[in-house]
Each structure stands twice: as structure tokens, then as C-alpha cells.
Amino acid sequence: MAYQPEDKQPNIADILENQATIRSEAEARVGVFKAMPARQRNDLVTKSSLLSNTLEGKQWADLTDAQRIEVFNTLEQINAALTKAEDERVVCEQKKRPGSNMIMKSCKTVAQLREQREDSQKFLEENGICKGHLNCVPGQ
């Protein structure tokens, strides 16, 4: 169960129950964990345990915005590992708007972030970076 920013509040009890099931199946090496490499399985159990420790005994309203985003991102990482869909994993972050103290939330898939990074690199390679106005030559 993944938290979608700006949607209704997730049920922490459901998340904790789901994470307990994931950990027990991982430790028993059943289901999707049967063929999963030990390192990936251990990493998943560690993330699940840390997530459960963060949420244990809390209500959604008790979490800060930063904690909510961290919970969301961790749930997405766990889900991506279980479904083998890393490119579809959603990553959220909080940033201040340029020239403002207003904080905005931004969520994109790993594939979108990679495409954005590749487009930026391509633009820089094609247009070059100008260090001064007089000696500005594209492509250098």
C-alpha cells in the first residue's frame, strides 16, 4: 500500500501488517523471495524494519511532511523490488520554489527522472556551457 501525496491518509495499521508479512515471507524465502538474491532480500527486510520502526505507535498526523515523504519513498522502493518495476517507482521530494520560501512537493517516476537527466545532459553537450559572454562557443 503506497502513500500518494495529497490523497487520503493511508492506514498505518495496514502498512505495518503488510510490512510484517513481507518480512516473514522474506525470512522464509517463499513467494517472490524464493529466487531473490540474498543481498536484495536482506536490504528489503532492513528497509521494511526501519519503516515499521518509524510508523510503530504513530498516527499519520503525527508524522512531519519529511517523514511522510520518506515513508512514501520507502514503500515505493519496497514495491519496486517486489514487482521488479524499478522504472515505475515514484520518488517524491520537497523543494523550495526559486525566489520563494514556499515549499512544493514533486513526485516523478524513476524513468521520468532519468529521462529528464538525460535530456539535460544532451542539451549541455549540444549547446555547450558558456563561461563568459565574449568567448561563448556552442559545443565547447
mmCIF file of C-alpha atoms in Angstrom:
data_model
loop_
_atom_site.group_PDB
_atom_site.id
_atom_site.type_symbol
_atom_site.label_atom_id
_atom_site.label_comp_id
_atom_site.label_asym_id
_atom_site.label_seq_id
_atom_site.Cartn_x
_atom_site.Cartn_y
_atom_site.Cartn_z
ATOM 1 C CA MET A 1 0.000 0.000 0.000
ATOM 2 C CA ALA A 2 1.699 3.192 -1.130
ATOM 3 C CA TYR A 3 1.028 6.690 0.137
ATOM 4 C CA GLN A 4 0.050 9.032 -2.642
ATOM 5 C CA PRO A 5 0.840 12.618 -1.649
ATOM 6 C CA GLU A 6 -2.243 14.820 -1.437
ATOM 7 C CA ASP A 7 -4.553 11.770 -1.384
ATOM 8 C CA LYS A 8 -6.429 10.432 1.627
ATOM 9 C CA GLN A 9 -4.345 9.412 4.608
ATOM 10 C CA PRO A 10 -3.012 5.859 4.486
ATOM 11 C CA ASN A 11 -3.893 3.368 7.181
ATOM 12 C CA ILE A 12 -0.724 2.855 9.227
ATOM 13 C CA ALA A 13 -2.057 -0.396 10.717
ATOM 14 C CA ASP A 14 -2.422 -1.813 7.185
ATOM 15 C CA ILE A 15 1.099 -0.701 6.273
ATOM 16 C CA LEU A 16 2.547 -2.292 9.423
ATOM 17 C CA GLU A 17 0.659 -5.536 8.790
ATOM 18 C CA ASN A 18 1.823 -5.604 5.168
ATOM 19 C CA GLN A 19 5.453 -4.986 6.184
ATOM 20 C CA ALA A 20 5.296 -7.778 8.780
ATOM 21 C CA THR A 21 4.041 -10.150 6.072
ATOM 22 C CA ILE A 22 6.822 -9.069 3.714
ATOM 23 C CA ARG A 23 9.480 -9.662 6.384
ATOM 24 C CA SER A 24 8.126 -13.085 7.358
ATOM 25 C CA GLU A 25 7.906 -14.214 3.713
ATOM 26 C CA ALA A 26 11.405 -12.882 3.028
ATOM 27 C CA GLU A 27 12.860 -14.713 6.014
ATOM 28 C CA ALA A 28 11.037 -17.919 4.989
ATOM 29 C CA ARG A 29 12.189 -17.419 1.375
ATOM 30 C CA VAL A 30 8.768 -18.082 -0.105
ATOM 31 C CA GLY A 31 6.901 -16.477 -2.997
ATOM 32 C CA VAL A 32 8.833 -13.731 -4.786
ATOM 33 C CA PHE A 33 11.632 -14.110 -2.228
ATOM 34 C CA LYS A 34 12.411 -17.674 -3.296
ATOM 35 C CA ALA A 35 14.547 -16.574 -6.260
ATOM 36 C CA MET A 36 15.572 -13.165 -4.900
ATOM 37 C CA PRO A 37 19.306 -12.748 -4.248
ATOM 38 C CA ALA A 38 20.205 -12.756 -0.536
ATOM 39 C CA ARG A 39 21.610 -9.228 -0.615
ATOM 40 C CA GLN A 40 18.443 -7.786 -2.158
ATOM 41 C CA ARG A 41 16.270 -9.787 0.247
ATOM 42 C CA ASN A 42 18.275 -8.555 3.267
ATOM 43 C CA ASP A 43 18.110 -4.966 2.004
ATOM 44 C CA LEU A 44 14.344 -5.279 1.643
ATOM 45 C CA VAL A 45 13.958 -6.678 5.176
ATOM 46 C CA THR A 46 16.107 -3.842 6.555
ATOM 47 C CA LYS A 47 14.033 -1.172 4.763
ATOM 48 C CA SER A 48 10.819 -2.808 5.922
ATOM 49 C CA SER A 49 12.038 -2.955 9.534
ATOM 50 C CA LEU A 50 13.150 0.688 9.530
ATOM 51 C CA LEU A 51 9.819 1.708 8.027
ATOM 52 C CA SER A 52 7.913 -0.239 10.682
ATOM 53 C CA ASN A 53 10.026 1.338 13.441
ATOM 54 C CA THR A 54 9.209 4.793 12.056
ATOM 55 C CA LEU A 55 5.468 4.091 11.977
ATOM 56 C CA GLU A 56 5.032 1.968 15.112
ATOM 57 C CA GLY A 57 2.682 3.608 17.611
ATOM 58 C CA LYS A 58 2.041 6.659 15.424
ATOM 59 C CA GLN A 59 -0.857 8.105 13.531
ATOM 60 C CA TRP A 60 -0.394 9.662 10.095
ATOM 61 C CA ALA A 61 -0.986 13.116 11.606
ATOM 62 C CA ASP A 62 1.987 12.576 13.962
ATOM 63 C CA LEU A 63 4.438 12.437 11.038
ATOM 64 C CA THR A 64 6.154 15.503 9.618
ATOM 65 C CA ASP A 65 5.964 16.192 5.887
ATOM 66 C CA ALA A 66 9.562 14.984 5.545
ATOM 67 C CA GLN A 67 8.703 11.728 7.353
ATOM 68 C CA ARG A 68 5.630 11.225 5.170
ATOM 69 C CA ILE A 69 7.718 11.616 2.028
ATOM 70 C CA GLU A 70 10.352 9.240 3.427
ATOM 71 C CA VAL A 71 7.625 6.676 4.210
ATOM 72 C CA PHE A 72 6.208 7.065 0.710
ATOM 73 C CA ASN A 73 9.626 6.695 -0.940
ATOM 74 C CA THR A 74 10.478 3.633 1.168
ATOM 75 C CA LEU A 75 7.153 1.991 0.311
ATOM 76 C CA GLU A 76 7.829 2.677 -3.369
ATOM 77 C CA GLN A 77 11.332 1.162 -3.111
ATOM 78 C CA ILE A 78 9.939 -1.964 -1.457
ATOM 79 C CA ASN A 79 7.140 -2.238 -4.018
ATOM 80 C CA ALA A 80 9.583 -1.777 -6.926
ATOM 81 C CA ALA A 81 11.820 -4.540 -5.564
ATOM 82 C CA LEU A 82 8.852 -6.880 -5.169
ATOM 83 C CA THR A 83 7.373 -6.175 -8.599
ATOM 84 C CA LYS A 84 10.718 -5.765 -10.382
ATOM 85 C CA ALA A 85 9.456 -2.450 -11.774
ATOM 86 C CA GLU A 86 12.216 -0.032 -10.745
ATOM 87 C CA ASP A 87 11.429 2.388 -13.601
ATOM 88 C CA GLU A 88 7.847 2.741 -12.363
ATOM 89 C CA ARG A 89 8.886 3.545 -8.789
ATOM 90 C CA VAL A 90 7.734 7.021 -7.786
ATOM 91 C CA VAL A 91 10.184 9.297 -5.977
ATOM 92 C CA CYS A 92 8.950 12.358 -4.109
ATOM 93 C CA GLU A 93 10.890 15.288 -2.735
ATOM 94 C CA GLN A 94 10.267 18.659 -1.168
ATOM 95 C CA LYS A 95 11.947 21.744 -2.607
ATOM 96 C CA LYS A 96 11.722 25.454 -2.076
ATOM 97 C CA ARG A 97 10.453 27.306 -5.098
ATOM 98 C CA PRO A 98 13.147 29.509 -6.634
ATOM 99 C CA GLY A 99 12.890 33.015 -5.203
ATOM 100 C CA SER A 100 10.412 31.940 -2.539
ATOM 101 C CA ASN A 101 10.194 30.218 0.813
ATOM 102 C CA MET A 102 7.180 28.284 -0.421
ATOM 103 C CA ILE A 103 7.785 24.540 -0.300
ATOM 104 C CA MET A 104 6.494 22.399 -3.126
ATOM 105 C CA LYS A 105 6.241 18.639 -3.408
ATOM 106 C CA SER A 106 7.337 16.975 -6.602
ATOM 107 C CA CYS A 107 6.761 13.323 -7.498
ATOM 108 C CA LYS A 108 8.130 11.612 -10.600
ATOM 109 C CA THR A 109 8.896 8.065 -11.647
ATOM 110 C CA VAL A 110 12.485 6.841 -11.844
ATOM 111 C CA ALA A 111 12.058 6.664 -15.631
ATOM 112 C CA GLN A 112 10.923 10.305 -15.765
ATOM 113 C CA LEU A 113 13.860 11.426 -13.615
ATOM 114 C CA ARG A 114 16.315 9.511 -15.807
ATOM 115 C CA GLU A 115 14.794 10.972 -18.985
ATOM 116 C CA GLN A 116 14.977 14.484 -17.519
ATOM 117 C CA ARG A 117 18.635 13.965 -16.541
ATOM 118 C CA GLU A 118 19.496 12.560 -19.985
ATOM 119 C CA ASP A 119 17.738 15.462 -21.733
ATOM 120 C CA SER A 120 19.693 17.955 -19.616
ATOM 121 C CA GLN A 121 22.987 16.227 -20.409
ATOM 122 C CA LYS A 122 22.133 16.132 -24.107
ATOM 123 C CA PHE A 123 21.283 19.847 -24.074
ATOM 124 C CA LEU A 124 24.593 20.698 -22.402
ATOM 125 C CA GLU A 125 26.546 18.531 -24.841
ATOM 126 C CA GLU A 126 24.827 20.054 -27.871
ATOM 127 C CA ASN A 127 24.843 23.666 -26.723
ATOM 128 C CA GLY A 128 27.929 23.798 -24.546
ATOM 129 C CA ILE A 129 28.416 25.744 -21.385
ATOM 130 C CA CYS A 130 29.404 29.376 -21.748
ATOM 131 C CA LYS A 131 31.847 30.652 -19.159
ATOM 132 C CA GLY A 132 31.878 34.205 -20.479
ATOM 133 C CA HIS A 133 29.841 36.247 -22.890
ATOM 134 C CA LEU A 134 32.686 37.074 -25.281
ATOM 135 C CA ASN A 135 34.121 33.571 -25.676
ATOM 136 C CA CYS A 136 30.817 31.712 -25.764
ATOM 137 C CA VAL A 137 31.016 28.985 -28.411
ATOM 138 C CA PRO A 138 28.365 26.254 -28.515
ATOM 139 C CA GLY A 139 29.644 22.711 -28.232
ATOM 140 C CA GLN A 140 32.853 23.501 -26.333
#
